[in-house]
PDB file of C-alpha atoms and ligand atoms in Angstrom:
ATOM      1  CA  MET G1031       6.385  10.589   5.397  1.00 48.00           C
ATOM      2  CA  THR G1032       5.468   9.410   8.890  1.00 46.00           C
ATOM      3  CA  ASN G1033       5.923   5.798   9.915  1.00 53.00           C
ATOM      4  CA  ASP G1034       3.367   5.746  12.725  1.00 73.00           C
ATOM      5  CA  ARG G1035       0.225   6.267  10.622  1.00 88.00           C
ATOM      6  CA  GLU G1036      -1.167   3.822   8.063  1.00 95.00           C
ATOM      7  CA  ARG G1037      -0.467   5.077   4.541  1.00 98.00           C
ATOM      8  CA  VAL G1038      -3.152   5.117   1.875  1.00 99.00           C
ATOM      9  CA  ALA G1039      -2.738   4.709  -1.887  1.00 99.00           C
ATOM     10  CA  ILE G1040      -5.061   5.321  -4.813  1.00 99.00           C
ATOM     11  CA  VAL G1041      -4.213   3.119  -7.802  1.00 99.00           C
ATOM     12  CA  THR G1042      -6.073   4.009 -10.994  1.00 99.00           C
ATOM     13  CA  GLY G1043      -6.864   1.173 -13.402  1.00 98.00           C
ATOM     14  CA  ALA G1044      -6.208  -1.500 -10.790  1.00 99.00           C
ATOM     15  CA  SER G1045      -8.687  -4.172 -11.910  1.00 98.00           C
ATOM     16  CA  LYS G1046      -6.094  -6.010 -14.018  1.00 98.00           C
ATOM     17  CA  GLY G1047      -2.621  -5.948 -15.510  1.00 98.00           C
ATOM     18  CA  ILE G1048       0.033  -3.704 -14.003  1.00 99.00           C
ATOM     19  CA  GLY G1049      -2.434  -1.766 -11.831  1.00 99.00           C
ATOM     20  CA  ALA G1050      -3.736  -4.930 -10.138  1.00 99.00           C
ATOM     21  CA  ALA G1051      -0.157  -6.041  -9.408  1.00 99.00           C
ATOM     22  CA  ILE G1052       0.613  -2.586  -7.959  1.00 99.00           C
ATOM     23  CA  ALA G1053      -2.471  -2.660  -5.710  1.00 99.00           C
ATOM     24  CA  LYS G1054      -1.536  -6.105  -4.359  1.00 99.00           C
ATOM     25  CA  ARG G1055       2.101  -5.143  -3.851  1.00 99.00           C
ATOM     26  CA  LEU G1056       1.337  -1.891  -2.035  1.00 99.00           C
ATOM     27  CA  ALA G1057      -1.135  -3.760   0.185  1.00 98.00           C
ATOM     28  CA  ARG G1058       1.622  -6.274   1.014  1.00 98.00           C
ATOM     29  CA  ASP G1059       3.783  -3.257   1.911  1.00 98.00           C
ATOM     30  CA  GLY G1060       1.153  -2.399   4.548  1.00 98.00           C
ATOM     31  CA  ILE G1061      -0.629   0.340   2.608  1.00 98.00           C
ATOM     32  CA  ALA G1062      -4.435   0.630   2.390  1.00 99.00           C
ATOM     33  CA  VAL G1063      -5.470   0.755  -1.271  1.00 99.00           C
ATOM     34  CA  VAL G1064      -8.279   2.299  -3.307  1.00 99.00           C
ATOM     35  CA  VAL G1065      -8.589  -0.129  -6.235  1.00 99.00           C
ATOM     36  CA  ASN G1066     -10.027   1.858  -9.145  1.00 99.00           C
ATOM     37  CA  TYR G1067     -11.698   0.322 -12.179  1.00 99.00           C
ATOM     38  CA  ALA G1068     -13.676   1.647 -15.125  1.00 98.00           C
ATOM     39  CA  SER G1069     -15.823  -1.321 -16.189  1.00 98.00           C
ATOM     40  CA  SER G1070     -14.237  -4.532 -14.779  1.00 98.00           C
ATOM     41  CA  ARG G1071     -16.083  -4.637 -11.471  1.00 98.00           C
ATOM     42  CA  GLU G1072     -15.679  -8.360 -10.845  1.00 98.00           C
ATOM     43  CA  ALA G1073     -11.950  -8.214 -11.503  1.00 98.00           C
ATOM     44  CA  ALA G1074     -11.562  -5.250  -9.132  1.00 99.00           C
ATOM     45  CA  ASP G1075     -13.580  -7.075  -6.458  1.00 99.00           C
ATOM     46  CA  ALA G1076     -11.260 -10.078  -6.880  1.00 99.00           C
ATOM     47  CA  VAL G1077      -8.197  -7.853  -6.334  1.00 99.00           C
ATOM     48  CA  VAL G1078      -9.781  -6.494  -3.142  1.00 99.00           C
ATOM     49  CA  ALA G1079     -10.701 -10.006  -1.955  1.00 99.00           C
ATOM     50  CA  GLU G1080      -7.111 -11.207  -2.490  1.00 99.00           C
ATOM     51  CA  ILE G1081      -5.736  -8.225  -0.569  1.00 99.00           C
ATOM     52  CA  GLU G1082      -8.173  -8.779   2.310  1.00 98.00           C
ATOM     53  CA  ALA G1083      -7.396 -12.517   2.390  1.00 98.00           C
ATOM     54  CA  GLY G1084      -3.752 -11.546   2.908  1.00 98.00           C
ATOM     55  CA  GLY G1085      -4.671  -9.316   5.852  1.00 98.00           C
ATOM     56  CA  GLY G1086      -4.563  -6.028   3.925  1.00 98.00           C
ATOM     57  CA  LYS G1087      -7.104  -3.255   3.457  1.00 98.00           C
ATOM     58  CA  ALA G1088      -8.654  -2.262   0.129  1.00 99.00           C
ATOM     59  CA  VAL G1089     -11.827  -0.971  -1.449  1.00 99.00           C
ATOM     60  CA  ALA G1090     -12.922  -1.150  -5.098  1.00 99.00           C
ATOM     61  CA  VAL G1091     -14.178   2.132  -6.555  1.00 99.00           C
ATOM     62  CA  GLN G1092     -15.612   2.708 -10.009  1.00 99.00           C
ATOM     63  CA  ALA G1093     -14.483   5.911 -11.744  1.00 99.00           C
ATOM     64  CA  ASP G1094     -13.733   6.830 -15.330  1.00 98.00           C
ATOM     65  CA  ILE G1095     -10.360   8.553 -15.303  1.00 98.00           C
ATOM     66  CA  GLY G1096     -11.328  10.232 -18.555  1.00 98.00           C
ATOM     67  CA  SER G1097     -14.254  12.036 -16.896  1.00 98.00           C
ATOM     68  CA  PRO G1098     -13.885  15.431 -15.178  1.00 98.00           C
ATOM     69  CA  ASN G1099     -14.658  14.128 -11.665  1.00 98.00           C
ATOM     70  CA  GLY G1100     -13.090  10.663 -11.949  1.00 98.00           C
ATOM     71  CA  VAL G1101      -9.964  11.233  -9.869  1.00 98.00           C
ATOM     72  CA  ALA G1102     -11.752  13.538  -7.417  1.00 98.00           C
ATOM     73  CA  ASP G1103     -14.219  10.715  -6.684  1.00 98.00           C
ATOM     74  CA  LEU G1104     -11.272   8.448  -5.826  1.00 99.00           C
ATOM     75  CA  PHE G1105      -9.883  10.983  -3.350  1.00 99.00           C
ATOM     76  CA  ASP G1106     -13.374  11.220  -1.802  1.00 98.00           C
ATOM     77  CA  ALA G1107     -13.364   7.418  -1.432  1.00 99.00           C
ATOM     78  CA  ALA G1108      -9.861   7.398   0.112  1.00 99.00           C
ATOM     79  CA  GLU G1109     -10.914  10.030   2.641  1.00 98.00           C
ATOM     80  CA  LYS G1110     -14.211   8.298   3.460  1.00 98.00           C
ATOM     81  CA  ASN G1111     -12.790   4.775   3.792  1.00 98.00           C
ATOM     82  CA  PHE G1112      -9.273   5.368   5.094  1.00 98.00           C
ATOM     83  CA  GLY G1113      -9.101   8.984   6.303  1.00 98.00           C
ATOM     84  CA  GLY G1114      -6.983  10.470   3.492  1.00 98.00           C
ATOM     85  CA  ALA G1115      -4.465   9.691   0.767  1.00 98.00           C
ATOM     86  CA  ASP G1116      -0.653   9.605   0.667  1.00 98.00           C
ATOM     87  CA  ILE G1117       0.086   8.001  -2.701  1.00 99.00           C
ATOM     88  CA  LEU G1118      -1.491   8.412  -6.131  1.00 99.00           C
ATOM     89  CA  VAL G1119      -0.508   5.951  -8.848  1.00 99.00           C
ATOM     90  CA  ASN G1120      -1.767   7.297 -12.182  1.00 99.00           C
ATOM     91  CA  ASN G1121      -1.675   3.902 -13.874  1.00 99.00           C
ATOM     92  CA  ALA G1122      -4.941   3.810 -15.887  1.00 99.00           C
ATOM     93  CA  GLY G1123      -4.264   4.032 -19.598  1.00 98.00           C
ATOM     94  CA  ILE G1124      -5.300   2.886 -23.041  1.00 98.00           C
ATOM     95  CA  MET G1125      -3.376   2.264 -26.252  1.00 98.00           C
ATOM     96  CA  LYS G1126      -4.711   2.433 -29.812  1.00 98.00           C
ATOM     97  CA  LEU G1127      -2.239   1.720 -32.570  1.00 97.00           C
ATOM     98  CA  ALA G1128      -2.344   3.087 -36.127  1.00 98.00           C
ATOM     99  CA  PRO G1129      -0.100   5.118 -38.410  1.00 98.00           C
ATOM    100  CA  LEU G1130      -0.702   8.817 -37.803  1.00 98.00           C
ATOM    101  CA  ALA G1131      -1.989   9.144 -41.373  1.00 98.00           C
ATOM    102  CA  GLU G1132      -4.722   6.611 -40.554  1.00 98.00           C
ATOM    103  CA  MET G1133      -5.507   7.530 -36.934  1.00 98.00           C
ATOM    104  CA  ASP G1134      -9.030   8.937 -36.553  1.00 98.00           C
ATOM    105  CA  ASP G1135      -9.891  11.855 -34.288  1.00 98.00           C
ATOM    106  CA  ALA G1136     -11.896   9.748 -31.834  1.00 98.00           C
ATOM    107  CA  ALA G1137      -9.035   7.293 -31.163  1.00 98.00           C
ATOM    108  CA  PHE G1138      -6.522  10.109 -30.835  1.00 98.00           C
ATOM    109  CA  GLU G1139      -8.712  12.099 -28.462  1.00 98.00           C
ATOM    110  CA  GLN G1140      -9.580   9.051 -26.329  1.00 98.00           C
ATOM    111  CA  GLN G1141      -5.897   8.394 -25.655  1.00 98.00           C
ATOM    112  CA  VAL G1142      -5.279  12.064 -24.848  1.00 98.00           C
ATOM    113  CA  THR G1143      -8.338  12.186 -22.565  1.00 98.00           C
ATOM    114  CA  ILE G1144      -7.437   9.126 -20.489  1.00 98.00           C
ATOM    115  CA  ASN G1145      -3.627   9.027 -20.644  1.00 98.00           C
ATOM    116  CA  MET G1146      -2.797  12.732 -20.623  1.00 98.00           C
ATOM    117  CA  THR G1147      -5.812  14.671 -19.289  1.00 98.00           C
ATOM    118  CA  GLY G1148      -6.536  11.915 -16.746  1.00 98.00           C
ATOM    119  CA  THR G1149      -2.962  12.164 -15.453  1.00 99.00           C
ATOM    120  CA  PHE G1150      -3.194  15.975 -15.413  1.00 98.00           C
ATOM    121  CA  ARG G1151      -6.366  15.838 -13.319  1.00 98.00           C
ATOM    122  CA  GLY G1152      -4.709  13.252 -11.063  1.00 98.00           C
ATOM    123  CA  ILE G1153      -1.679  15.461 -10.443  1.00 98.00           C
ATOM    124  CA  ARG G1154      -3.935  18.477  -9.852  1.00 98.00           C
ATOM    125  CA  GLU G1155      -6.123  16.637  -7.351  1.00 98.00           C
ATOM    126  CA  ALA G1156      -3.082  15.115  -5.637  1.00 98.00           C
ATOM    127  CA  GLY G1157      -1.436  18.546  -5.413  1.00 98.00           C
ATOM    128  CA  ARG G1158      -4.479  19.741  -3.490  1.00 98.00           C
ATOM    129  CA  ARG G1159      -5.385  16.686  -1.438  1.00 98.00           C
ATOM    130  CA  LEU G1160      -2.387  14.348  -0.893  1.00 98.00           C
ATOM    131  CA  ARG G1161      -1.023  14.568   2.622  1.00 98.00           C
ATOM    132  CA  ASP G1162       2.415  16.194   3.033  1.00 98.00           C
ATOM    133  CA  GLY G1163       5.271  13.785   2.302  1.00 98.00           C
ATOM    134  CA  GLY G1164       3.198  11.952  -0.279  1.00 98.00           C
ATOM    135  CA  ARG G1165       3.999  10.342  -3.610  1.00 98.00           C
ATOM    136  CA  ILE G1166       2.707  10.733  -7.152  1.00 99.00           C
ATOM    137  CA  ILE G1167       3.736   7.964  -9.527  1.00 99.00           C
ATOM    138  CA  ASN G1168       2.722   8.492 -13.148  1.00 99.00           C
ATOM    139  CA  PHE G1169       2.738   6.031 -16.027  1.00 99.00           C
ATOM    140  CA  SER G1170       4.658   6.738 -19.206  1.00 99.00           C
ATOM    141  CA  SER G1171       5.974   4.068 -21.586  1.00 98.00           C
ATOM    142  CA  SER G1172       9.297   3.152 -23.137  1.00 98.00           C
ATOM    143  CA  VAL G1173       7.708   3.915 -26.515  1.00 98.00           C
ATOM    144  CA  VAL G1174       8.685   7.454 -25.544  1.00 98.00           C
ATOM    145  CA  GLY G1175      12.228   7.148 -26.837  1.00 96.00           C
ATOM    146  CA  VAL G1176      11.650   4.200 -29.168  1.00 96.00           C
ATOM    147  CA  TYR G1177       9.037   6.154 -31.190  1.00 97.00           C
ATOM    148  CA  GLY G1178       8.158   3.188 -33.423  1.00 96.00           C
ATOM    149  CA  PRO G1179       5.583   3.340 -36.243  1.00 97.00           C
ATOM    150  CA  ASN G1180       1.895   3.140 -35.157  1.00 97.00           C
ATOM    151  CA  TYR G1181       2.638   4.506 -31.681  1.00 97.00           C
ATOM    152  CA  GLY G1182       2.346   8.217 -32.573  1.00 98.00           C
ATOM    153  CA  ALA G1183      -0.783   9.166 -30.629  1.00 98.00           C
ATOM    154  CA  TYR G1184      -0.010   6.877 -27.669  1.00 98.00           C
ATOM    155  CA  ALA G1185       3.607   8.071 -27.439  1.00 98.00           C
ATOM    156  CA  ALA G1186       2.460  11.700 -27.660  1.00 98.00           C
ATOM    157  CA  SER G1187       0.040  11.202 -24.752  1.00 98.00           C
ATOM    158  CA  LYS G1188       2.801   9.567 -22.682  1.00 98.00           C
ATOM    159  CA  ALA G1189       5.451  12.190 -23.566  1.00 98.00           C
ATOM    160  CA  ALA G1190       3.037  14.741 -22.081  1.00 98.00           C
ATOM    161  CA  VAL G1191       2.904  12.641 -18.904  1.00 99.00           C
ATOM    162  CA  GLU G1192       6.704  12.809 -18.657  1.00 99.00           C
ATOM    163  CA  ALA G1193       6.653  16.596 -19.148  1.00 98.00           C
ATOM    164  CA  MET G1194       4.078  17.067 -16.368  1.00 99.00           C
ATOM    165  CA  THR G1195       6.066  14.729 -14.097  1.00 99.00           C
ATOM    166  CA  HIS G1196       9.150  16.944 -14.341  1.00 98.00           C
ATOM    167  CA  VAL G1197       7.205  20.167 -13.779  1.00 98.00           C
ATOM    168  CA  ALA G1198       5.055  18.830 -10.908  1.00 98.00           C
ATOM    169  CA  SER G1199       8.146  17.514  -9.103  1.00 98.00           C
ATOM    170  CA  LYS G1200       9.406  21.093  -8.913  1.00 98.00           C
ATOM    171  CA  GLU G1201       6.059  22.483  -7.798  1.00 98.00           C
ATOM    172  CA  LEU G1202       5.234  19.976  -5.041  1.00 98.00           C
ATOM    173  CA  GLY G1203       8.692  19.366  -3.558  1.00 96.00           C
ATOM    174  CA  LYS G1204       8.135  22.050  -0.935  1.00 96.00           C
ATOM    175  CA  ARG G1205       5.415  19.843   0.613  1.00 97.00           C
ATOM    176  CA  GLY G1206       7.714  16.833   0.594  1.00 97.00           C
ATOM    177  CA  ILE G1207       5.713  15.219  -2.206  1.00 98.00           C
ATOM    178  CA  THR G1208       7.797  13.392  -4.816  1.00 98.00           C
ATOM    179  CA  VAL G1209       6.579  13.048  -8.406  1.00 98.00           C
ATOM    180  CA  ASN G1210       8.093  10.374 -10.633  1.00 99.00           C
ATOM    181  CA  ALA G1211       7.074   8.340 -13.665  1.00 99.00           C
ATOM    182  CA  VAL G1212       7.584   4.691 -14.499  1.00 99.00           C
ATOM    183  CA  ALA G1213       8.039   3.953 -18.210  1.00 98.00           C
ATOM    184  CA  PRO G1214       7.685   0.200 -18.755  1.00 98.00           C
ATOM    185  CA  GLY G1215       8.765  -1.693 -21.823  1.00 98.00           C
ATOM    186  CA  PRO G1216       6.585  -4.559 -23.132  1.00 98.00           C
ATOM    187  CA  VAL G1217       4.794  -6.160 -20.179  1.00 98.00           C
ATOM    188  CA  GLU G1218       2.638  -9.264 -20.531  1.00 98.00           C
ATOM    189  CA  THR G1219      -0.834  -7.788 -19.988  1.00 98.00           C
ATOM    190  CA  ASP G1220      -4.032  -7.522 -22.023  1.00 98.00           C
ATOM    191  CA  MET G1221      -2.918  -4.136 -23.328  1.00 98.00           C
ATOM    192  CA  PHE G1222       0.302  -5.499 -24.803  1.00 98.00           C
ATOM    193  CA  MET G1223      -0.892  -8.951 -25.919  1.00 98.00           C
ATOM    194  CA  THR G1224      -4.248  -8.030 -27.498  1.00 97.00           C
ATOM    195  CA  GLY G1225      -4.163  -8.085 -31.285  1.00 95.00           C
ATOM    196  CA  LYS G1226      -0.529  -9.242 -31.584  1.00 96.00           C
ATOM    197  CA  SER G1227       0.435 -12.479 -33.352  1.00 97.00           C
ATOM    198  CA  ASP G1228       2.945 -14.841 -31.682  1.00 98.00           C
ATOM    199  CA  GLU G1229       5.382 -13.924 -34.422  1.00 98.00           C
ATOM    200  CA  LEU G1230       5.075 -10.190 -33.671  1.00 97.00           C
ATOM    201  CA  VAL G1231       5.466 -10.796 -29.927  1.00 98.00           C
ATOM    202  CA  GLN G1232       8.643 -12.798 -30.614  1.00 98.00           C
ATOM    203  CA  ARG G1233       9.970 -10.026 -32.862  1.00 97.00           C
ATOM    204  CA  ILE G1234       9.430  -7.496 -30.080  1.00 97.00           C
ATOM    205  CA  VAL G1235      11.029  -9.843 -27.520  1.00 98.00           C
ATOM    206  CA  GLY G1236      14.035  -9.919 -29.854  1.00 98.00           C
ATOM    207  CA  THR G1237      14.558  -6.175 -29.263  1.00 97.00           C
ATOM    208  CA  ILE G1238      14.826  -6.680 -25.489  1.00 98.00           C
ATOM    209  CA  PRO G1239      18.358  -7.462 -24.244  1.00 98.00           C
ATOM    210  CA  LEU G1240      16.984  -9.647 -21.433  1.00 98.00           C
ATOM    211  CA  GLY G1241      15.145 -11.703 -24.069  1.00 98.00           C
ATOM    212  CA  ARG G1242      11.723 -11.817 -22.438  1.00 98.00           C
ATOM    213  CA  LEU G1243       8.627  -9.745 -21.728  1.00 98.00           C
ATOM    214  CA  GLY G1244       8.265  -8.025 -18.382  1.00 98.00           C
ATOM    215  CA  GLN G1245       5.744  -9.201 -15.812  1.00 98.00           C
ATOM    216  CA  PRO G1246       3.307  -6.866 -14.005  1.00 99.00           C
ATOM    217  CA  GLU G1247       4.946  -7.701 -10.650  1.00 99.00           C
ATOM    218  CA  GLU G1248       8.287  -6.394 -11.965  1.00 98.00           C
ATOM    219  CA  ILE G1249       6.692  -2.998 -12.553  1.00 99.00           C
ATOM    220  CA  ALA G1250       4.873  -3.147  -9.215  1.00 99.00           C
ATOM    221  CA  SER G1251       8.209  -3.574  -7.409  1.00 98.00           C
ATOM    222  CA  VAL G1252       9.474  -0.341  -8.999  1.00 99.00           C
ATOM    223  CA  VAL G1253       6.337   1.467  -7.835  1.00 99.00           C
ATOM    224  CA  SER G1254       6.758  -0.063  -4.376  1.00 99.00           C
ATOM    225  CA  PHE G1255      10.257   1.408  -4.134  1.00 98.00           C
ATOM    226  CA  LEU G1256       9.177   4.862  -5.338  1.00 98.00           C
ATOM    227  CA  ALA G1257       6.254   4.813  -2.867  1.00 98.00           C
ATOM    228  CA  SER G1258       8.406   3.729   0.059  1.00 98.00           C
ATOM    229  CA  PRO G1259      10.320   5.909   2.525  1.00 97.00           C
ATOM    230  CA  GLU G1260      13.496   4.452   0.941  1.00 97.00           C
ATOM    231  CA  GLY G1261      12.557   6.129  -2.351  1.00 97.00           C
ATOM    232  CA  GLY G1262      12.203   9.517  -0.682  1.00 97.00           C
ATOM    233  CA  TRP G1263      15.161  11.230  -2.386  1.00 98.00           C
ATOM    234  CA  VAL G1264      14.088  10.208  -5.913  1.00 98.00           C
ATOM    235  CA  ASN G1265      12.095  13.063  -7.428  1.00 98.00           C
ATOM    236  CA  GLY G1266      11.317  14.247 -10.963  1.00 98.00           C
ATOM    237  CA  GLN G1267      12.641  11.067 -12.584  1.00 98.00           C
ATOM    238  CA  VAL G1268      11.384   8.776 -15.331  1.00 98.00           C
ATOM    239  CA  LEU G1269      12.347   5.210 -14.469  1.00 98.00           C
ATOM    240  CA  ARG G1270      12.507   2.982 -17.552  1.00 98.00           C
ATOM    241  CA  ALA G1271      11.825  -0.630 -16.550  1.00 98.00           C
ATOM    242  CA  ASN G1272      12.166  -2.434 -19.871  1.00 98.00           C
ATOM    243  CA  GLY G1273      14.802  -5.154 -19.841  1.00 98.00           C
ATOM    244  CA  GLY G1274      17.267  -2.718 -21.373  1.00 98.00           C
ATOM    245  CA  MET G1275      15.481  -2.144 -24.699  1.00 96.00           C
ATOM    246  CA  ILE G1276      16.308   1.595 -24.631  1.00 95.00           C
TER     247      ILE G1276
HETATM  248  P1  NAP C1773      -4.406  -3.175 -19.179  1.00 68.75           P
HETATM  249  O1  NAP C1773      -4.019  -4.570 -18.911  1.00 68.75           O
HETATM  250  O2  NAP C1773      -5.149  -2.829 -20.428  1.00 68.75           O
HETATM  251  O3  NAP C1773      -5.219  -2.610 -17.926  1.00 68.75           O
HETATM  252  C1  NAP C1773      -5.688  -1.294 -17.960  1.00 68.75           C
HETATM  253  C2  NAP C1773      -6.344  -0.920 -16.660  1.00 68.75           C
HETATM  254  O4  NAP C1773      -6.738   0.460 -16.771  1.00 68.75           O
HETATM  255  C3  NAP C1773      -7.597  -1.715 -16.365  1.00 68.75           C
HETATM  256  O5  NAP C1773      -7.682  -1.933 -14.987  1.00 68.75           O
HETATM  257  C4  NAP C1773      -8.717  -0.799 -16.838  1.00 68.75           C
HETATM  258  O6  NAP C1773      -9.914  -0.944 -16.094  1.00 68.75           O
HETATM  259  C5  NAP C1773      -8.120   0.556 -16.512  1.00 68.75           C
HETATM  260  N1  NAP C1773      -8.705   1.635 -17.301  1.00 68.75           N
HETATM  261  C6  NAP C1773      -8.732   1.808 -18.636  1.00 68.75           C
HETATM  262  N2  NAP C1773      -9.388   2.934 -18.955  1.00 68.75           N
HETATM  263  C7  NAP C1773      -9.790   3.480 -17.779  1.00 68.75           C
HETATM  264  C8  NAP C1773     -10.530   4.624 -17.446  1.00 68.75           C
HETATM  265  N3  NAP C1773     -11.006   5.463 -18.372  1.00 68.75           N
HETATM  266  N4  NAP C1773     -10.759   4.878 -16.132  1.00 68.75           N
HETATM  267  C9  NAP C1773     -10.309   4.049 -15.181  1.00 68.75           C
HETATM  268  N5  NAP C1773      -9.601   2.940 -15.443  1.00 68.75           N
HETATM  269  C10 NAP C1773      -9.356   2.657 -16.727  1.00 68.75           C
HETATM  270  O7  NAP C1773      -3.111  -2.210 -19.202  1.00 68.75           O
HETATM  271  P2  NAP C1773      -1.648  -2.408 -18.554  1.00 68.75           P
HETATM  272  O8  NAP C1773      -0.807  -3.078 -19.553  1.00 68.75           O
HETATM  273  O9  NAP C1773      -1.763  -2.964 -17.194  1.00 68.75           O
HETATM  274  O10 NAP C1773      -1.170  -0.890 -18.505  1.00 68.75           O
HETATM  275  C11 NAP C1773      -1.142  -0.125 -17.303  1.00 68.75           C
HETATM  276  C12 NAP C1773      -0.371   1.168 -17.580  1.00 68.75           C
HETATM  277  O11 NAP C1773       0.966   0.862 -17.997  1.00 68.75           O
HETATM  278  C13 NAP C1773      -0.979   2.027 -18.702  1.00 68.75           C
HETATM  279  O12 NAP C1773      -0.856   3.397 -18.367  1.00 68.75           O
HETATM  280  C14 NAP C1773      -0.113   1.695 -19.894  1.00 68.75           C
HETATM  281  O13 NAP C1773      -0.110   2.726 -20.851  1.00 68.75           O
HETATM  282  C15 NAP C1773       1.236   1.514 -19.220  1.00 68.75           C
HETATM  283  N6  NAP C1773       2.179   0.693 -20.003  1.00 68.75           N
HETATM  284  C16 NAP C1773       1.916  -0.615 -20.277  1.00 68.75           C
HETATM  285  C17 NAP C1773       2.844  -1.356 -21.017  1.00 68.75           C
HETATM  286  C18 NAP C1773       2.625  -2.801 -21.371  1.00 68.75           C
HETATM  287  O14 NAP C1773       3.415  -3.340 -22.159  1.00 68.75           O
HETATM  288  N7  NAP C1773       1.632  -3.474 -20.847  1.00 68.75           N
HETATM  289  C19 NAP C1773       4.034  -0.748 -21.437  1.00 68.75           C
HETATM  290  C20 NAP C1773       4.252   0.584 -21.140  1.00 68.75           C
HETATM  291  C21 NAP C1773       3.334   1.297 -20.395  1.00 68.75           C
HETATM  292  P3  NAP C1773     -11.233  -1.660 -16.716  1.00 68.75           P
HETATM  293  O15 NAP C1773     -10.811  -3.066 -17.060  1.00 68.75           O
HETATM  294  O16 NAP C1773     -12.238  -1.575 -15.637  1.00 68.75           O
HETATM  295  O17 NAP C1773     -11.572  -0.874 -17.943  1.00 68.75           O
END
């Protein structure tokens, strides 16, 4: 990874939650950022405005990561706006909880399409279009390992992400591209909080040795390290940032 040229990152699902924190953090690190969103245009524009107010560079780009051309469109935008891409953060994801015996096909397939197929297409596009010395940072979850009830389809889609991370790290190493995954524990975002009672949240917090939920910025700092030159010897790893819950 060269130090003399501005680096460029694509962050999928960066309109809110962990992705928004990653986009802001990478911009603070001096990286130009493609801020992807699916439907939350105003939120994505606000992320870009905050980055620009801090002296950074960013552009908001709509793309559905579950669609065949979603990630390719983001690479087009990176090339058009910033001249190329060095870092892909495959952060966009959805979670639908139900016991496997009650999970319907549509909910199962939606999670596979966005979490697993979206990450596959991201790795494929990055393998073709990231500049040498680049970084791919995928998003798993600490539910891979915990395997609690209701998380069957979601955990399956994220276990596939971990498998592809290991394989891609061996395929792309020759171009100096590292491929790692971050597997957060419970982080205080819409995805985690929606539909949970205070009592359930407290029960989950009770399983975390540090006794609190994670914050999006604490995941963004892990991504920042993996994206940085200092993280250059870390390859093919799944980094579990979860307060020690597993
Ligand atoms: P979140 O608050 O629900 O935000 C999800 C983001 O993904 C939004 O910006 C959303 O954009 C975007 N998105 C959803 N579907 C998309 C699609 N088809 N195409 C493009 N963008 C899409 O989620 P989060 O908690 O920040 O989670 C981020 C990642 O961390 C996910 O991969 C998740 O599985 C993983 N994770 C989260 C936790 C946690 O506790 N929060 C734990 C482990 C792993 P729009 O608003 O525009 O739809």
